[in-house]
Short mmCIF file of C-alpha atoms in Angstrom, two decimals:
data_model
loop_
_atom_site.label_atom_id
_atom_site.label_comp_id
_atom_site.label_asym_id
_atom_site.label_seq_id
_atom_site.Cartn_x
_atom_site.Cartn_y
_atom_site.Cartn_z
CA MET D 1 44.63 -32.10 101.27
CA ASN D 2 43.38 -28.64 100.53
CA GLU D 3 40.19 -27.52 102.23
CA THR D 4 37.19 -28.13 100.00
CA PRO D 5 35.63 -24.87 98.77
CA GLU D 6 32.20 -24.15 100.18
CA LEU D 7 29.30 -24.98 97.88
CA GLN D 8 26.18 -22.91 97.45
CA ARG D 9 22.77 -23.87 96.08
CA LEU D 10 22.31 -22.64 92.50
CA ASP D 11 18.85 -21.81 91.22
CA SER D 12 19.32 -22.72 87.57
CA VAL D 13 21.80 -23.33 84.78
CA GLU D 14 21.01 -19.89 83.36
CA ALA D 15 21.83 -18.15 86.65
CA VAL D 16 25.50 -19.14 86.33
CA ARG D 17 25.79 -19.60 82.57
CA ALA D 18 29.02 -17.66 82.10
CA GLU D 19 30.80 -19.38 84.99
CA TRP D 20 29.45 -22.79 83.93
CA SER D 21 30.57 -22.31 80.33
CA ALA D 22 34.07 -21.37 81.47
CA LEU D 23 34.30 -24.44 83.72
CA ALA D 24 33.00 -26.73 80.97
CA ALA D 25 35.57 -25.33 78.55
CA ALA D 26 38.30 -25.92 81.13
CA SER D 27 37.05 -29.47 81.69
CA GLY D 28 37.16 -30.22 77.96
CA ASN D 29 33.87 -32.13 78.21
CA PRO D 30 30.96 -31.15 75.90
CA PHE D 31 28.57 -33.22 78.02
CA GLN D 32 29.07 -30.75 80.86
CA THR D 33 28.22 -27.61 78.89
CA PRO D 34 25.16 -25.52 79.76
CA GLU D 35 23.88 -26.22 76.24
CA TRP D 36 23.91 -30.00 76.75
CA CYS D 37 22.40 -29.74 80.23
CA GLU D 38 19.61 -27.40 79.18
CA ALA D 39 18.67 -29.58 76.20
CA TRP D 40 18.62 -32.61 78.52
CA LEU D 41 16.39 -30.85 81.05
CA GLU D 42 13.97 -29.76 78.35
CA HIS D 43 13.66 -33.03 76.46
CA ILE D 44 14.54 -35.78 78.96
CA GLY D 45 14.58 -34.54 82.55
CA GLY D 46 11.17 -32.98 82.82
CA ASP D 47 10.22 -34.97 85.93
CA VAL D 48 13.44 -34.57 87.95
CA GLU D 49 14.22 -32.19 90.79
CA LEU D 50 17.24 -30.02 90.03
CA ARG D 51 19.90 -29.91 92.76
CA LEU D 52 22.75 -27.70 91.58
CA LEU D 53 25.60 -26.78 93.89
CA GLY D 54 28.64 -24.75 93.04
CA GLY D 55 31.59 -22.72 94.19
CA THR D 56 34.66 -21.07 92.75
CA ALA D 57 36.34 -24.40 91.96
CA GLY D 58 33.46 -26.18 90.27
CA ILE D 59 29.80 -27.11 89.91
CA VAL D 60 28.16 -30.36 90.98
CA PRO D 61 25.01 -30.78 88.84
CA LEU D 62 22.69 -33.28 90.51
CA VAL D 63 19.09 -34.25 89.85
CA VAL D 64 16.73 -36.35 91.95
CA SER D 65 14.12 -38.64 90.44
CA ARG D 66 11.32 -40.01 92.59
CA GLY D 67 10.18 -43.56 92.03
CA ARG D 68 7.47 -45.43 93.85
CA TYR D 69 9.77 -46.59 96.62
CA VAL D 70 13.13 -44.89 96.18
CA ARG D 71 14.54 -41.43 95.48
CA LYS D 72 17.60 -41.54 93.24
CA ALA D 73 20.21 -38.80 92.97
CA ARG D 74 22.17 -38.81 89.71
CA PHE D 75 24.21 -36.44 87.59
CA LEU D 76 22.33 -34.07 85.34
CA GLY D 77 22.62 -35.57 81.86
CA PHE D 78 22.59 -39.23 82.84
CA GLY D 79 21.76 -41.62 80.04
CA PRO D 80 23.01 -40.12 76.75
CA SER D 81 26.26 -38.59 78.09
CA ASN D 82 29.65 -40.18 77.41
CA GLU D 83 31.23 -38.86 80.62
CA LEU D 84 29.82 -37.19 83.73
CA GLY D 85 30.88 -35.83 87.11
CA PRO D 86 31.57 -32.51 88.83
CA VAL D 87 32.27 -29.70 86.36
CA VAL D 88 35.86 -28.72 87.10
CA GLY D 89 38.87 -27.70 85.07
CA ARG D 90 41.36 -30.42 84.30
CA ALA D 91 43.88 -28.79 86.60
CA ASP D 92 41.36 -29.07 89.45
CA ARG D 93 40.48 -32.74 88.92
CA PRO D 94 41.91 -33.72 92.34
CA LEU D 95 39.18 -31.56 93.93
CA ALA D 96 36.34 -33.27 92.09
CA ALA D 97 35.79 -36.07 94.61
CA GLU D 98 35.77 -33.62 97.52
CA LEU D 99 33.30 -31.38 95.73
CA LEU D 100 31.06 -34.36 95.09
CA ARG D 101 31.35 -35.48 98.71
CA SER D 102 30.26 -32.03 99.90
CA ALA D 103 27.37 -31.90 97.43
CA LEU D 104 26.08 -35.31 98.50
CA ALA D 105 26.28 -34.32 102.15
CA ALA D 106 24.39 -31.08 101.49
CA THR D 107 21.58 -32.88 99.63
CA ARG D 108 21.44 -36.16 101.56
CA ARG D 109 17.96 -35.66 103.00
CA HIS D 110 16.59 -35.51 99.43
CA TRP D 111 17.73 -38.95 98.22
CA ASP D 112 17.88 -42.61 99.23
CA VAL D 113 20.60 -43.67 96.81
CA PHE D 114 23.13 -41.85 94.68
CA THR D 115 24.28 -43.45 91.45
CA GLY D 116 27.11 -41.65 89.69
CA GLU D 117 27.50 -42.86 86.13
CA TYR D 118 30.52 -42.64 83.87
CA LEU D 119 32.93 -40.85 86.17
CA PRO D 120 36.37 -40.47 84.53
CA GLY D 121 39.26 -42.59 85.76
CA GLN D 122 39.41 -44.84 88.81
CA GLY D 123 39.17 -44.68 92.59
CA TRP D 124 35.93 -42.74 92.98
CA ALA D 125 34.24 -45.31 95.22
CA ASP D 126 37.08 -45.39 97.76
CA GLY D 127 37.27 -41.62 97.90
CA LEU D 128 33.57 -41.28 98.67
CA GLY D 129 32.93 -44.34 100.81
CA ALA D 130 30.74 -45.64 97.99
CA ARG D 131 30.58 -48.94 96.12
CA LEU D 132 31.76 -49.63 92.62
CA VAL D 133 28.77 -50.61 90.48
CA SER D 134 30.58 -51.09 87.18
CA ALA D 135 33.76 -50.20 85.29
CA THR D 136 33.52 -49.29 81.61
CA PRO D 137 36.35 -49.01 79.09
CA SER D 138 36.79 -45.57 77.51
CA PRO D 139 39.38 -45.91 74.73
CA VAL D 140 41.09 -42.78 73.45
CA VAL D 141 43.61 -41.80 70.80
CA ARG D 142 45.91 -39.46 72.68
CA GLY D 143 48.93 -37.65 71.29
CA SER D 144 50.10 -35.61 68.32
CA TRP D 145 51.77 -36.84 65.14
CA ASP D 146 53.36 -35.12 62.18
CA SER D 147 51.18 -37.05 59.76
CA TRP D 148 48.45 -39.67 59.52
CA ASP D 149 51.06 -42.21 58.46
CA ALA D 150 53.07 -41.42 61.58
CA TYR D 151 50.04 -42.23 63.73
CA LEU D 152 49.29 -45.41 61.75
CA ALA D 153 52.87 -46.50 62.34
CA THR D 154 51.96 -46.85 66.03
CA ARG D 155 49.21 -49.37 65.14
CA SER D 156 49.65 -52.99 64.17
CA SER D 157 50.78 -53.95 60.68
CA ASN D 158 47.63 -56.01 60.29
CA PHE D 159 45.43 -53.00 61.09
CA ARG D 160 47.30 -50.72 58.68
CA GLN D 161 47.02 -53.21 55.83
CA GLU D 162 43.34 -53.93 56.49
CA LEU D 163 42.40 -50.26 56.69
CA ARG D 164 44.21 -49.34 53.49
CA ARG D 165 42.72 -52.31 51.67
CA LYS D 166 39.19 -51.36 52.73
CA GLU D 167 39.74 -47.70 51.84
CA ARG D 168 40.88 -48.70 48.35
CA ARG D 169 37.91 -51.03 47.93
CA LEU D 170 35.41 -48.32 48.80
CA ALA D 171 37.19 -45.79 46.59
CA ASP D 172 37.09 -48.24 43.68
CA ARG D 173 33.33 -48.55 44.17
CA GLY D 174 33.01 -44.78 43.95
CA VAL D 175 32.15 -44.20 47.62
CA THR D 176 32.72 -40.59 48.70
CA ARG D 177 32.65 -38.72 52.01
CA ARG D 178 30.56 -35.61 52.59
CA SER D 179 30.69 -33.39 55.67
CA VAL D 180 27.71 -31.33 56.78
CA SER D 181 28.78 -27.70 56.49
CA ARG D 182 25.49 -25.81 56.06
CA LEU D 183 22.53 -25.60 58.39
CA GLU D 184 20.09 -26.73 55.71
CA GLU D 185 22.05 -29.99 55.41
CA LEU D 186 21.74 -30.79 59.11
CA ASP D 187 18.24 -32.22 59.44
CA PRO D 188 18.44 -34.41 56.30
CA ALA D 189 21.77 -35.83 57.55
CA LEU D 190 20.26 -36.51 60.98
CA ASP D 191 17.31 -38.21 59.27
CA VAL D 192 19.79 -40.60 57.69
CA LEU D 193 21.61 -41.18 60.97
CA PHE D 194 18.43 -42.07 62.84
CA GLU D 195 17.21 -44.29 60.00
CA LEU D 196 20.46 -46.23 59.78
CA HIS D 197 20.81 -46.47 63.54
CA ARG D 198 17.30 -47.89 63.95
CA ALA D 199 17.85 -50.28 61.07
CA ARG D 200 20.90 -51.79 62.73
CA TRP D 201 19.98 -51.58 66.40
CA ALA D 202 16.81 -52.11 68.35
CA GLY D 203 15.54 -51.97 71.91
CA GLU D 204 17.98 -50.96 74.64
CA ALA D 205 20.87 -50.46 72.22
CA SER D 206 18.95 -47.65 70.53
CA ARG D 207 17.18 -46.21 73.57
CA TRP D 208 19.43 -43.29 74.45
CA PHE D 209 20.03 -42.20 70.88
CA ALA D 210 17.27 -42.89 68.37
CA GLY D 211 14.85 -43.19 71.28
CA ARG D 212 15.63 -39.59 72.28
CA GLU D 213 15.37 -38.02 68.85
CA ALA D 214 14.00 -34.62 69.91
CA PHE D 215 16.86 -34.16 72.37
CA GLN D 216 19.51 -35.30 69.90
CA ARG D 217 18.20 -33.00 67.18
CA ALA D 218 17.99 -30.01 69.52
CA PHE D 219 21.53 -30.39 70.81
CA SER D 220 22.95 -31.21 67.36
CA ARG D 221 21.57 -27.94 66.06
CA THR D 222 23.10 -26.02 68.95
CA ALA D 223 26.41 -27.86 68.50
CA PHE D 224 26.38 -26.97 64.79
CA GLU D 225 25.82 -23.30 65.62
CA ARG D 226 28.69 -23.38 68.13
CA GLY D 227 31.04 -25.04 65.67
CA TRP D 228 31.27 -28.24 67.72
CA LEU D 229 29.39 -30.67 65.50
CA ARG D 230 31.17 -33.08 63.16
CA LEU D 231 28.68 -34.92 60.94
CA ASP D 232 29.99 -36.98 58.00
CA LEU D 233 28.36 -39.32 55.51
CA LEU D 234 29.79 -42.00 53.24
CA GLU D 235 27.70 -42.12 50.06
CA LEU D 236 27.52 -44.16 46.88
CA ASP D 237 25.77 -42.35 44.01
CA GLY D 238 23.92 -40.25 46.59
CA ARG D 239 22.85 -43.27 48.67
CA PRO D 240 24.08 -43.07 52.29
CA LEU D 241 26.08 -46.04 53.51
CA ALA D 242 27.33 -44.74 56.86
CA VAL D 243 27.17 -41.67 59.10
CA TYR D 244 29.51 -40.38 61.80
CA HIS D 245 28.37 -37.96 64.53
CA GLY D 246 31.02 -36.39 66.77
CA LEU D 247 31.71 -33.31 68.85
CA ARG D 248 34.87 -31.20 68.68
CA PHE D 249 35.35 -29.44 71.98
CA GLY D 250 38.64 -27.72 72.70
CA ALA D 251 41.57 -29.99 71.91
CA ALA D 252 39.47 -33.17 71.91
CA GLU D 253 37.00 -34.76 69.56
CA TRP D 254 34.35 -37.00 71.10
CA SER D 255 33.00 -39.75 68.89
CA TYR D 256 29.33 -39.90 69.77
CA GLN D 257 27.34 -42.04 67.33
CA PHE D 258 27.60 -44.04 64.13
CA GLY D 259 25.05 -45.43 61.75
CA ARG D 260 25.58 -47.74 58.80
CA ASP D 261 23.48 -49.60 56.31
CA PRO D 262 23.03 -53.16 57.67
CA ALA D 263 23.34 -54.46 54.12
CA GLU D 264 26.90 -53.14 53.96
CA GLU D 265 29.88 -55.03 55.34
CA GLY D 266 31.86 -53.59 58.23
CA SER D 267 34.29 -51.81 55.90
CA VAL D 268 32.20 -48.64 55.81
CA GLY D 269 32.13 -48.43 59.60
CA LEU D 270 35.88 -48.85 59.99
CA VAL D 271 36.65 -46.41 57.17
CA ILE D 272 34.32 -43.63 58.35
CA ALA D 273 35.79 -43.97 61.86
CA ALA D 274 39.32 -43.75 60.46
CA GLN D 275 38.44 -40.70 58.42
CA ALA D 276 37.05 -38.98 61.53
CA VAL D 277 40.22 -39.72 63.51
CA ARG D 278 42.40 -38.60 60.61
CA ARG D 279 40.61 -35.30 60.20
CA ALA D 280 40.63 -34.56 63.94
CA LEU D 281 44.36 -35.20 64.27
CA GLY D 282 45.02 -33.23 61.11
CA GLU D 283 43.12 -30.27 62.55
CA GLY D 284 45.30 -30.31 65.67
CA ALA D 285 43.18 -32.33 68.11
CA THR D 286 45.36 -34.06 70.69
CA GLU D 287 42.63 -36.47 71.80
CA PHE D 288 40.06 -38.50 69.93
CA ARG D 289 37.73 -40.04 72.48
CA LEU D 290 36.19 -43.17 71.00
CA GLY D 291 33.34 -43.38 73.51
CA PRO D 292 32.34 -45.81 76.27
CA GLY D 293 32.62 -49.49 75.47
CA ASP D 294 35.11 -52.15 74.51
CA GLN D 295 34.25 -52.71 70.87
CA PRO D 296 37.18 -54.27 69.00
CA TYR D 297 37.51 -51.42 66.49
CA LYS D 298 38.05 -48.95 69.34
CA ARG D 299 40.93 -50.97 70.74
CA ARG D 300 42.55 -50.99 67.33
CA PHE D 301 42.61 -47.20 67.15
CA ALA D 302 43.25 -46.42 70.83
CA THR D 303 46.55 -45.51 72.43
CA ASP D 304 45.15 -45.28 75.97
CA ASP D 305 42.13 -46.17 78.08
CA PRO D 306 41.55 -44.06 81.22
CA GLY D 307 38.28 -45.88 81.87
CA LEU D 308 35.00 -44.84 83.46
CA GLU D 309 33.41 -45.82 86.75
CA THR D 310 29.81 -45.98 87.89
CA ILE D 311 29.49 -45.84 91.67
CA GLY D 312 26.67 -46.05 94.17
CA LEU D 313 26.08 -44.75 97.67
CA ALA D 314 23.00 -45.77 99.67
CA ARG D 315 21.60 -43.78 102.57
CA THR D 316 18.41 -45.70 103.46
CA LEU D 317 17.13 -49.26 103.42
CA GLN D 318 15.30 -48.60 100.15
CA GLY D 319 18.46 -47.13 98.74
CA ARG D 320 20.53 -50.17 99.74
CA ALA D 321 18.05 -52.47 98.02
CA SER D 322 18.18 -50.35 94.87
CA LEU D 323 21.98 -50.28 94.89
CA LEU D 324 22.19 -54.04 95.41
CA ALA D 325 19.94 -54.61 92.43
CA ALA D 326 22.05 -52.26 90.30
CA ARG D 327 25.27 -54.02 91.25
CA ARG D 328 23.76 -57.40 90.36
CA ARG D 329 22.84 -56.03 86.93
CA GLY D 330 26.30 -54.53 86.53
CA GLY D 331 24.92 -51.02 85.99
CA VAL D 332 21.99 -48.70 86.59
#
C-alpha cells in the first residue's frame, strides 16, 4: 500500500476553492462540489463545527455536531446528499479509506462517534475498523448505446411494452414535456416541484427535500447557472402532472428528486423518468445514477448497482451507545 499523503487542517471551503473544484470534478460527484457544501453550511449546517482536512490527493470534509450527551462527526453535506465521502478523483479511489482513516485520527479528540453516510461501494467498515450500520442500494444505468432503442433492448420485454404503452397513452391525452431553460422559469418550476412533493409525501419522507426548501432553492439556482441543473415538467393544458429534478455533472447525470400529482396514476412518474434517462444518454452521458433506494422502477432501468454503505466508529462510551442505537434503527 502506498503511504497515505499527509493531511493539513483547512480553514474554509473558500480557502481551497480551486483545488476543491478540481477534485470534485475528478470525482464526478456534484454533492462534493464547493457550491453544494457552501449552500449546505449556510442553510442547514449553521450549528456544526467545520473540520476540513486535505492534501494533494484529496479532501476529507468533516463536521461535528454537539448533542446533549454525544459529539457526532459526519461528512459535510449529510442528509440531502446522494453520495458522500472523501473528495478524491476516481483514479484515486483506493486512497479514500486511508485518507478518511488519517482524518479521523487527526480529529478524534473532537468526537465521540463518527457516522459516515452513503459511502460508495463496499468494504469501508473493514478498512477502517468500523461497523456497518446499513447498506443501501444505489442503482445506476451505466454504459453507452447507439440509440434509445438499443438501450431498451437490454431491458425486459415487459418493461419495453409497458413504457411504450404508457408513453402513447399520455401523448394521446395531449401531455407534453417542458424543460426549464431560462432563469425566470426556475422558481415557478421549483414551486410546482415542492407543491407536488408535499402533496404526495409527508413527514420523514419529505424532510430532506421539501423540508429544506431554502437550501434546495439556493443550490438549484447555482446549479442552473453552472449548467448542471436538469428540471423537466410533464404538463396537460398548462397543468403540471409531474416534475423531474436532476444534476448533470461530467459524464454522469444524478437523478435527485421527482414530484407528481397524487391524482395521477404512476404512468407520469415512469414516463418522466424514462425521458430523463433518454435525454441524458442521448447527450452522451455514460451514467445515469437513479439515486439511493430500491424502488422497483429503479431496478427496471438499472444495469448495475454499486451500492452505498453507512458506517460507524465509536471512540467513547457515549459514542458506543449512540452507534448501537443507530445500528438498531438501521441508519442514523
